[in-house]
Amino acid sequence: MVDKEDSNGGFKLWAQHVREVAFQIEDVMDEYKLYHVPVAQHQQQQGLMASLSRIAHMVQTVKRQLRAASKIGDIKTSVNEIKERSERYGFNTLQRVPGENYNEPIDPPMGLHFVDSEAIVGIDSSQQELARRLADAELKRTIVSVVGMGGVGKTTLVKKAFDDEIMVGQFDCHAWITVSQSYRVEVLLRTMMKQMYESRKQSPPVRVDTMDGVELISICRDYLYDKRYIVVFDDVWNEDFWRHIEHALLDNNKGSKILITRSMNTAEFCKKSSLVHVHNLEPLPLEQAQELLRRTAFQYDEDKQCPEELNGLTFELVKRCEGLPLAVVAIGGLLATKGKDVGQWKRLLDSLSAELDSSPHLSYVKQILSFSYYDLPYHLKGCFLFMGMFPEDYPISCKRLIRMWIAEGFVKGKHGMTLEEFAMTYLSELINRSLVQVSVIDSIGDVRNCQLHGLMREVVVSKSKELRFIQTCPENLSNHDRVARHLSICNKSNNFPMVVGNYQTHSAIFFDIEELPKSFCFLLFTKFKLLKELDFEGVPLTYIPEELGNLFNLKYLSIRDTKVKKLPRSIGKLHKLQTLDLKRSFVSELPVEINMLFNLQYLVAYYKDKQSINGINSLKGMKLYSNFGSLESLEKLYEVDLDAYSGGNFFRELARLKQLRKLCITKLKSENGNALCDAIQQMIHLQSLRISSIKEEELLHLHTMSSPPVFLRCLRLLGILMKLPGWIYELRNLTKLTLEWSRISDDSLQILGVLPNLLFFWIFEGYRGAQLHFNKNHFKKLKDLRLCWLNDLKRLIIDEGSLTLVEHLELGPSPQLEELPATISHLKCLKTLLFNNMPMESVQKLLPNGGSDHWKVRHIPNIYFLYFTVKGAQHETYKLGDSRLLEFLS
């Protein structure tokens, strides 16, 4: 509603009051649950002290109930005031018009999507790709979906193609329809039909303006029956748009094309009935963005040249825009009014955030980006705004983000999926809507890190402040009547703000903290009793006080990358805790009270052991105690030091953790292999498994597993195997396999080639054979192959038709390897070839210096880099054909 009434300041003020009262209601409920202990719990205790305890509890309970009653009375008063004000000003928020969708925002003003095509630069390659798609010989109806964040130039790109008379001339008829967010199907069909007829210089049917939807679809199908057509639907927001329109656009095997801009979700919807090609339009590289800014800023200059003294400022400005063409053109237009005054350019750079809100030249940039936020369904808005907790340009770990979403309650459960799995669908939708950028993808194609475009983050921060959703520090918190729901503290100085009055914050996260004052820590653990999330990652924190147990609402606690060595026993009181992240802290022994955290889903604790940094157990895991099997909600347990365990039957307890998705066990002894296999067979949901033996010479006895977890995707085994366990070949979903110190000497590796989904295979001191043969049609999906420290390997054979999709190949050190196979030239997808720690003479044998045309690798069509770490020399990287490489090899 606020989005719809964007220009109404009175409505915004009223809505803010509603929101604050809603927060108060939530807080009162939380406080009541926080202190309400069932009487039965006290009645279980006996004796005089127990009686006194019950009396004291009853007195405290009465006091709290009186306080709660007083607050509820104040809330009732506020609610009545809200109701009276809404009636006085005629807001009528409860009066709903049948059929109206209140989640739909207003439509963007026409014309704001367009960037002048004469001014745009850097889209040549995208334009050529789009032209190739439109001109291809495919006869089936094809949809080309051009996606990307707002202002990236989707409409401009498609318009340039549509305005090309030669391109459009390949089709019998054409139409361009701009789709509003509140479109009506009949209006779209009428507009399309009229344009189709007009493109052939024909008059549309007389009754076209009075036809209903069914008649329009019928006449459209009849008209297009024998025609090759092209239609552009620009600015499609609704993912079910295609369901309303597809039957009118006949698939007549004439090679017709449909272009859709904006929505990735619409493209996914279209795949059910059409061929779909998705073209993801990215922001411009900084050099091209700088050229666009110069061209726009000096378009009315006589010489149209940027003075030397302004070049640095143009670069800084486009850097702030992160290559977004709409913003670059808008800033260029504003700079065109300022001449070549360095001072004015510098002032604009320093105040760019404020100018985006206030300047009529720039405010529409933020307005266009805001429409993507307004279009989000309600359940995604909180998730999206929460990303404003992270600093600008900060690489956000996807796993960290979604666990925080879950703790805050943004993600509701769905039958058949864990909360993490369901939360990942939320993140995928934000990515598909081009609101979130992917920054890191791992070796098996999973998104690891993401981030917000700088200008999109400006929208998030602005909206969060308006809603009092996030407060970033250093701000003086005492100046606010209410501290925001979420607190993001980024403070390189030691001037921490004092918080007074209100402590209703739900989450606190810290960045770039050089020192955390004890006074602030005391406030956190004693006053902020409604905290659900506390993230100290990277903070120079050395201890966690016993008062941690006061935070009964806490669901997420991270002390990753801190100097904390011990957890207080009071952690056992945090019965709502879901995530406990101790990664790379110095905590190795958990208090026995950890076994009382029945809702715990994520438990990770390990750090690098400097005494065995290059050994099989370079990471020191956690020590658990008896009865840890009570943690039956655990989905991730990483890493458990089996040698440090004290108590009853470890494997009987482990078998109780049937919800595990990820497990790491270290320091396994050979005689315990069978028991571990039996326990793992109980974990039917397991997706990732890492097992290491107690020492490099210890045999990993893992051959007795008759029913391995069928959903296992990642497997890492560290220790002597001699022969691969037979159950590995049953892992049809396995995508990543790592074998270290395995010392396999038979041909059992050959069978791995038939695993249908294997993408990553790394073997480290894992093979004792003299010959390694990759057979034809094996490893069909493999993209990353690493053959490291195979000291006995003399011959590598790669059949033609094997390793066809490999992009990264790493070899060495293998001092006895005689030469690269000639068939390496058949690896058409290979981009990177790495020789690791190889003697100079071995490199010269593998790449004989007969001139670049004679190198075997020279004939690999897509190879770009050779990497060498030559024994006794520094690491060097060479682009293939680089004269330095020729000199090096000679």
PDB file of C-alpha atoms in Angstrom, residues 298 306-314 317 335 338-350:
ATOM      1  CA  PHE A 298      30.569  16.100 -23.800  1.00  0.00           C
ATOM      2  CA  CYS A 306      37.214  14.890 -22.143  1.00  0.00           C
ATOM      3  CA  PRO A 307      39.988  17.031 -20.618  1.00  0.00           C
ATOM      4  CA  GLU A 308      42.868  15.110 -19.085  1.00  0.00           C
ATOM      5  CA  GLU A 309      42.169  16.478 -15.602  1.00  0.00           C
ATOM      6  CA  LEU A 310      38.652  14.952 -15.626  1.00  0.00           C
ATOM      7  CA  ASN A 311      39.653  11.445 -16.733  1.00  0.00           C
ATOM      8  CA  GLY A 312      40.254  10.212 -13.195  1.00  0.00           C
ATOM      9  CA  LEU A 313      36.877  11.542 -12.049  1.00  0.00           C
ATOM     10  CA  THR A 314      35.044   9.883 -14.966  1.00  0.00           C
ATOM     11  CA  LEU A 317      32.005   7.941 -11.257  1.00  0.00           C
ATOM     12  CA  LEU A 335      27.625  16.653 -15.963  1.00  0.00           C
ATOM     13  CA  LYS A 338      28.304  21.607 -15.309  1.00  0.00           C
ATOM     14  CA  GLY A 339      30.848  22.228 -18.045  1.00  0.00           C
ATOM     15  CA  LYS A 340      34.441  21.219 -17.320  1.00  0.00           C
ATOM     16  CA  ASP A 341      34.657  22.539 -13.774  1.00  0.00           C
ATOM     17  CA  VAL A 342      36.714  19.996 -11.803  1.00  0.00           C
ATOM     18  CA  GLY A 343      35.294  21.268  -8.489  1.00  0.00           C
ATOM     19  CA  GLN A 344      31.685  20.628  -9.561  1.00  0.00           C
ATOM     20  CA  TRP A 345      32.563  17.153 -10.851  1.00  0.00           C
ATOM     21  CA  LYS A 346      34.295  16.336  -7.578  1.00  0.00           C
ATOM     22  CA  ARG A 347      31.319  17.576  -5.521  1.00  0.00           C
ATOM     23  CA  LEU A 348      28.982  15.359  -7.539  1.00  0.00           C
ATOM     24  CA  LEU A 349      31.205  12.317  -6.915  1.00  0.00           C
ATOM     25  CA  ASP A 350      31.308  13.008  -3.159  1.00  0.00           C
TER      26      ASP A 350
END
